[in-house]
């Protein structure tokens, strides 16, 4: 049993099978904001606003917002949330796609469980009709685990781009 678990883990995580450490690319600059980047800024008690970052002026960001002719200066200390559309790190991609994979796996697993029950594959001759719930939940669990692992693996290999929330400084 232990050997089977060890072999399964090594098959799912090829880097550990070869004894290699996973390289994590963490940005050395925590702000990660460059001129021309798309931002979503949220001030307290207001909706989020999409803008284009133009540059810094002390602790204020100079933003260009659609529909405004002038540049909008916003202090980073006044923001309640700041997101930038940029390349995700491997860790961010892994987290993002693992959650999406788990959510997808939930529904795929439930559909497989219902399909197997409807086809009569999982029924026993003396099983109660309520077994459909048990079968569906069981396959949903398998789907969540499979989707989480698959999504995390694929998201870690090619993280893609997306909205990344940045930490805001405090006074």
PDB file of C-alpha atoms in Angstrom:
ATOM      1  CA  UNK A   1       0.000   0.000   0.000  1.00  0.00           C
ATOM      2  CA  UNK A   2       2.769   2.438   0.940  1.00  0.00           C
ATOM      3  CA  UNK A   3       4.642   1.659  -2.245  1.00  0.00           C
ATOM      4  CA  UNK A   4       1.527   2.336  -4.341  1.00  0.00           C
ATOM      5  CA  UNK A   5       1.014   5.733  -2.674  1.00  0.00           C
ATOM      6  CA  UNK A   6       4.692   6.638  -3.167  1.00  0.00           C
ATOM      7  CA  UNK A   7       4.575   5.573  -6.824  1.00  0.00           C
ATOM      8  CA  UNK A   8       1.377   7.593  -7.356  1.00  0.00           C
ATOM      9  CA  UNK A   9       2.891  10.730  -5.830  1.00  0.00           C
ATOM     10  CA  UNK A  10       6.044  10.374  -7.926  1.00  0.00           C
ATOM     11  CA  UNK A  11       3.968   9.903 -11.077  1.00  0.00           C
ATOM     12  CA  UNK A  12       1.903  13.024 -10.381  1.00  0.00           C
ATOM     13  CA  UNK A  13       4.866  15.187  -9.370  1.00  0.00           C
ATOM     14  CA  UNK A  14       7.685  14.440 -11.835  1.00  0.00           C
ATOM     15  CA  UNK A  15      10.049  17.010 -10.313  1.00  0.00           C
ATOM     16  CA  UNK A  16      10.023  15.168  -6.983  1.00  0.00           C
ATOM     17  CA  UNK A  17      10.682  11.873  -8.773  1.00  0.00           C
ATOM     18  CA  UNK A  18      13.851  13.333 -10.271  1.00  0.00           C
ATOM     19  CA  UNK A  19      14.871  15.039  -7.027  1.00  0.00           C
ATOM     20  CA  UNK A  20      14.615  18.537  -8.502  1.00  0.00           C
ATOM     21  CA  UNK A  21      13.266  21.564  -6.694  1.00  0.00           C
ATOM     22  CA  UNK A  22      10.411  23.435  -8.340  1.00  0.00           C
ATOM     23  CA  UNK A  23      11.650  26.813  -9.584  1.00  0.00           C
ATOM     24  CA  UNK A  24       9.404  29.643  -8.424  1.00  0.00           C
ATOM     25  CA  UNK A  25       9.674  32.952 -10.197  1.00  0.00           C
ATOM     26  CA  UNK A  26       8.722  35.635  -7.714  1.00  0.00           C
ATOM     27  CA  UNK A  27       8.935  39.186  -8.929  1.00  0.00           C
ATOM     28  CA  UNK A  28      11.729  41.123  -7.181  1.00  0.00           C
ATOM     29  CA  UNK A  29       9.648  44.314  -7.442  1.00  0.00           C
ATOM     30  CA  UNK A  30       6.482  43.903  -5.367  1.00  0.00           C
ATOM     31  CA  UNK A  31       4.652  46.764  -7.081  1.00  0.00           C
ATOM     32  CA  UNK A  32       4.894  45.117 -10.536  1.00  0.00           C
ATOM     33  CA  UNK A  33       3.291  48.172 -12.137  1.00  0.00           C
ATOM     34  CA  UNK A  34       4.768  49.510 -15.364  1.00  0.00           C
ATOM     35  CA  UNK A  35       3.720  52.495 -17.438  1.00  0.00           C
ATOM     36  CA  UNK A  36       0.857  51.504 -19.740  1.00  0.00           C
ATOM     37  CA  UNK A  37      -0.429  48.663 -17.537  1.00  0.00           C
ATOM     38  CA  UNK A  38      -4.168  48.265 -17.033  1.00  0.00           C
ATOM     39  CA  UNK A  39      -5.266  48.730 -13.425  1.00  0.00           C
ATOM     40  CA  UNK A  40      -8.420  48.242 -11.400  1.00  0.00           C
ATOM     41  CA  UNK A  41      -8.485  50.600  -8.435  1.00  0.00           C
ATOM     42  CA  UNK A  42     -11.075  50.666  -5.685  1.00  0.00           C
ATOM     43  CA  UNK A  43     -11.523  53.484  -3.238  1.00  0.00           C
ATOM     44  CA  UNK A  44     -13.545  52.946  -0.054  1.00  0.00           C
ATOM     45  CA  UNK A  45     -17.322  53.188  -0.631  1.00  0.00           C
ATOM     46  CA  UNK A  46     -17.011  53.379  -4.426  1.00  0.00           C
ATOM     47  CA  UNK A  47     -17.088  50.886  -7.300  1.00  0.00           C
ATOM     48  CA  UNK A  48     -13.893  49.624  -8.928  1.00  0.00           C
ATOM     49  CA  UNK A  49     -12.539  51.777 -11.766  1.00  0.00           C
ATOM     50  CA  UNK A  50     -10.445  50.535 -14.704  1.00  0.00           C
ATOM     51  CA  UNK A  51      -7.599  52.838 -15.683  1.00  0.00           C
ATOM     52  CA  UNK A  52      -4.227  52.938 -17.459  1.00  0.00           C
ATOM     53  CA  UNK A  53      -1.156  53.639 -15.321  1.00  0.00           C
ATOM     54  CA  UNK A  54       0.920  56.570 -16.599  1.00  0.00           C
ATOM     55  CA  UNK A  55       3.520  57.044 -13.868  1.00  0.00           C
ATOM     56  CA  UNK A  56       4.333  57.951 -10.269  1.00  0.00           C
ATOM     57  CA  UNK A  57       4.382  61.387  -8.661  1.00  0.00           C
ATOM     58  CA  UNK A  58       5.576  60.887  -5.048  1.00  0.00           C
ATOM     59  CA  UNK A  59       2.979  58.544  -3.471  1.00  0.00           C
ATOM     60  CA  UNK A  60       0.365  59.302  -6.132  1.00  0.00           C
ATOM     61  CA  UNK A  61      -0.348  57.244  -9.222  1.00  0.00           C
ATOM     62  CA  UNK A  62      -1.166  59.151 -12.381  1.00  0.00           C
ATOM     63  CA  UNK A  63      -4.033  57.322 -14.075  1.00  0.00           C
ATOM     64  CA  UNK A  64      -5.853  57.795 -17.366  1.00  0.00           C
ATOM     65  CA  UNK A  65      -9.509  56.794 -17.110  1.00  0.00           C
ATOM     66  CA  UNK A  66     -11.826  56.387 -20.103  1.00  0.00           C
ATOM     67  CA  UNK A  67     -14.239  59.290 -20.291  1.00  0.00           C
ATOM     68  CA  UNK A  68     -11.938  61.701 -18.421  1.00  0.00           C
ATOM     69  CA  UNK A  69      -9.862  64.256 -20.299  1.00  0.00           C
ATOM     70  CA  UNK A  70      -7.474  64.982 -17.431  1.00  0.00           C
ATOM     71  CA  UNK A  71      -5.078  62.674 -15.645  1.00  0.00           C
ATOM     72  CA  UNK A  72      -6.493  61.331 -12.377  1.00  0.00           C
ATOM     73  CA  UNK A  73      -3.997  61.427  -9.468  1.00  0.00           C
ATOM     74  CA  UNK A  74      -4.722  58.814  -6.782  1.00  0.00           C
ATOM     75  CA  UNK A  75      -2.772  58.315  -3.568  1.00  0.00           C
ATOM     76  CA  UNK A  76      -1.916  54.680  -2.862  1.00  0.00           C
ATOM     77  CA  UNK A  77      -2.817  55.295   0.791  1.00  0.00           C
ATOM     78  CA  UNK A  78      -6.424  56.102  -0.181  1.00  0.00           C
ATOM     79  CA  UNK A  79      -6.996  52.836  -2.073  1.00  0.00           C
ATOM     80  CA  UNK A  80      -8.833  49.874  -0.599  1.00  0.00           C
ATOM     81  CA  UNK A  81      -7.824  47.502  -3.451  1.00  0.00           C
ATOM     82  CA  UNK A  82      -5.358  47.623  -6.336  1.00  0.00           C
ATOM     83  CA  UNK A  83      -5.189  45.059  -9.149  1.00  0.00           C
ATOM     84  CA  UNK A  84      -2.963  44.998 -12.219  1.00  0.00           C
ATOM     85  CA  UNK A  85      -3.435  42.947 -15.393  1.00  0.00           C
ATOM     86  CA  UNK A  86      -0.090  41.258 -15.860  1.00  0.00           C
ATOM     87  CA  UNK A  87       1.702  37.943 -16.212  1.00  0.00           C
ATOM     88  CA  UNK A  88       0.983  35.666 -13.273  1.00  0.00           C
ATOM     89  CA  UNK A  89       3.810  34.050 -11.344  1.00  0.00           C
ATOM     90  CA  UNK A  90       3.869  30.249 -11.291  1.00  0.00           C
ATOM     91  CA  UNK A  91       2.425  30.223  -7.781  1.00  0.00           C
ATOM     92  CA  UNK A  92      -0.436  32.556  -8.767  1.00  0.00           C
ATOM     93  CA  UNK A  93      -1.178  30.476 -11.876  1.00  0.00           C
ATOM     94  CA  UNK A  94      -1.158  27.265  -9.842  1.00  0.00           C
ATOM     95  CA  UNK A  95      -3.606  28.705  -7.292  1.00  0.00           C
ATOM     96  CA  UNK A  96      -5.898  30.236  -9.908  1.00  0.00           C
ATOM     97  CA  UNK A  97      -6.199  27.200 -12.159  1.00  0.00           C
ATOM     98  CA  UNK A  98      -6.338  24.703  -9.260  1.00  0.00           C
ATOM     99  CA  UNK A  99      -9.496  26.405  -7.986  1.00  0.00           C
ATOM    100  CA  UNK A 100     -11.012  26.509 -11.478  1.00  0.00           C
ATOM    101  CA  UNK A 101     -10.075  22.848 -11.994  1.00  0.00           C
ATOM    102  CA  UNK A 102     -11.663  21.823  -8.685  1.00  0.00           C
ATOM    103  CA  UNK A 103     -14.897  23.669  -9.510  1.00  0.00           C
ATOM    104  CA  UNK A 104     -15.006  22.087 -12.960  1.00  0.00           C
ATOM    105  CA  UNK A 105     -14.185  18.668 -11.517  1.00  0.00           C
ATOM    106  CA  UNK A 106     -17.106  18.954  -9.104  1.00  0.00           C
ATOM    107  CA  UNK A 107     -19.614  19.148 -11.945  1.00  0.00           C
ATOM    108  CA  UNK A 108     -17.823  16.684 -14.225  1.00  0.00           C
ATOM    109  CA  UNK A 109     -17.568  14.162 -11.386  1.00  0.00           C
ATOM    110  CA  UNK A 110     -21.242  14.598 -10.508  1.00  0.00           C
ATOM    111  CA  UNK A 111     -22.220  14.074 -14.160  1.00  0.00           C
ATOM    112  CA  UNK A 112     -20.108  10.909 -14.333  1.00  0.00           C
ATOM    113  CA  UNK A 113     -21.667   9.631 -11.100  1.00  0.00           C
ATOM    114  CA  UNK A 114     -25.186  10.289 -12.358  1.00  0.00           C
ATOM    115  CA  UNK A 115     -24.359   8.699 -15.705  1.00  0.00           C
ATOM    116  CA  UNK A 116     -22.945   5.565 -14.090  1.00  0.00           C
ATOM    117  CA  UNK A 117     -25.949   5.290 -11.800  1.00  0.00           C
ATOM    118  CA  UNK A 118     -28.407   5.807 -14.669  1.00  0.00           C
ATOM    119  CA  UNK A 119     -26.607   3.170 -16.737  1.00  0.00           C
ATOM    120  CA  UNK A 120     -26.822   0.711 -13.854  1.00  0.00           C
ATOM    121  CA  UNK A 121     -23.065   0.269 -13.572  1.00  0.00           C
ATOM    122  CA  UNK A 122     -22.848   1.221  -9.885  1.00  0.00           C
ATOM    123  CA  UNK A 123     -26.068  -0.402  -8.652  1.00  0.00           C
ATOM    124  CA  UNK A 124     -26.154  -3.576  -6.627  1.00  0.00           C
ATOM    125  CA  UNK A 125     -29.203  -5.825  -6.819  1.00  0.00           C
ATOM    126  CA  UNK A 126     -30.160  -5.085  -3.211  1.00  0.00           C
ATOM    127  CA  UNK A 127     -29.088  -1.400  -3.175  1.00  0.00           C
ATOM    128  CA  UNK A 128     -31.658   1.225  -2.143  1.00  0.00           C
ATOM    129  CA  UNK A 129     -32.696   3.882  -4.663  1.00  0.00           C
ATOM    130  CA  UNK A 130     -31.035   6.537  -2.459  1.00  0.00           C
ATOM    131  CA  UNK A 131     -27.662   5.227  -3.616  1.00  0.00           C
ATOM    132  CA  UNK A 132     -27.778   7.806  -6.416  1.00  0.00           C
ATOM    133  CA  UNK A 133     -26.793  10.489  -3.871  1.00  0.00           C
ATOM    134  CA  UNK A 134     -23.908   8.425  -2.548  1.00  0.00           C
ATOM    135  CA  UNK A 135     -22.624   7.609  -6.023  1.00  0.00           C
ATOM    136  CA  UNK A 136     -22.921  11.206  -7.200  1.00  0.00           C
ATOM    137  CA  UNK A 137     -21.123  12.586  -4.134  1.00  0.00           C
ATOM    138  CA  UNK A 138     -18.404   9.971  -4.413  1.00  0.00           C
ATOM    139  CA  UNK A 139     -17.699  10.794  -8.053  1.00  0.00           C
ATOM    140  CA  UNK A 140     -17.938  14.532  -7.308  1.00  0.00           C
ATOM    141  CA  UNK A 141     -15.169  14.064  -4.749  1.00  0.00           C
ATOM    142  CA  UNK A 142     -13.020  12.227  -7.294  1.00  0.00           C
ATOM    143  CA  UNK A 143     -13.716  15.029  -9.790  1.00  0.00           C
ATOM    144  CA  UNK A 144     -12.725  17.747  -7.310  1.00  0.00           C
ATOM    145  CA  UNK A 145      -9.437  16.028  -6.517  1.00  0.00           C
ATOM    146  CA  UNK A 146      -8.673  15.285 -10.170  1.00  0.00           C
ATOM    147  CA  UNK A 147      -9.610  18.790 -11.305  1.00  0.00           C
ATOM    148  CA  UNK A 148      -7.587  20.405  -8.519  1.00  0.00           C
ATOM    149  CA  UNK A 149      -4.462  18.407  -9.377  1.00  0.00           C
ATOM    150  CA  UNK A 150      -4.837  18.808 -13.140  1.00  0.00           C
ATOM    151  CA  UNK A 151      -5.634  22.521 -12.968  1.00  0.00           C
ATOM    152  CA  UNK A 152      -2.804  23.183 -10.535  1.00  0.00           C
ATOM    153  CA  UNK A 153      -0.301  21.298 -12.670  1.00  0.00           C
ATOM    154  CA  UNK A 154      -1.312  23.029 -15.907  1.00  0.00           C
ATOM    155  CA  UNK A 155      -1.576  26.438 -14.212  1.00  0.00           C
ATOM    156  CA  UNK A 156       1.893  26.056 -12.739  1.00  0.00           C
ATOM    157  CA  UNK A 157       3.370  25.178 -16.128  1.00  0.00           C
ATOM    158  CA  UNK A 158       1.767  28.061 -18.058  1.00  0.00           C
ATOM    159  CA  UNK A 159       0.355  30.671 -15.647  1.00  0.00           C
ATOM    160  CA  UNK A 160      -0.940  33.080 -18.313  1.00  0.00           C
ATOM    161  CA  UNK A 161      -2.083  36.625 -17.641  1.00  0.00           C
ATOM    162  CA  UNK A 162      -4.801  37.978 -15.432  1.00  0.00           C
ATOM    163  CA  UNK A 163      -5.809  40.403 -12.734  1.00  0.00           C
ATOM    164  CA  UNK A 164      -3.342  40.154  -9.859  1.00  0.00           C
ATOM    165  CA  UNK A 165      -4.160  41.834  -6.560  1.00  0.00           C
ATOM    166  CA  UNK A 166      -1.257  43.817  -5.104  1.00  0.00           C
ATOM    167  CA  UNK A 167      -0.507  44.565  -1.466  1.00  0.00           C
ATOM    168  CA  UNK A 168      -1.111  48.180  -0.547  1.00  0.00           C
ATOM    169  CA  UNK A 169       1.241  50.148   1.703  1.00  0.00           C
ATOM    170  CA  UNK A 170       0.019  51.490   5.031  1.00  0.00           C
ATOM    171  CA  UNK A 171       0.936  54.793   6.590  1.00  0.00           C
TER     172      UNK A 171
END
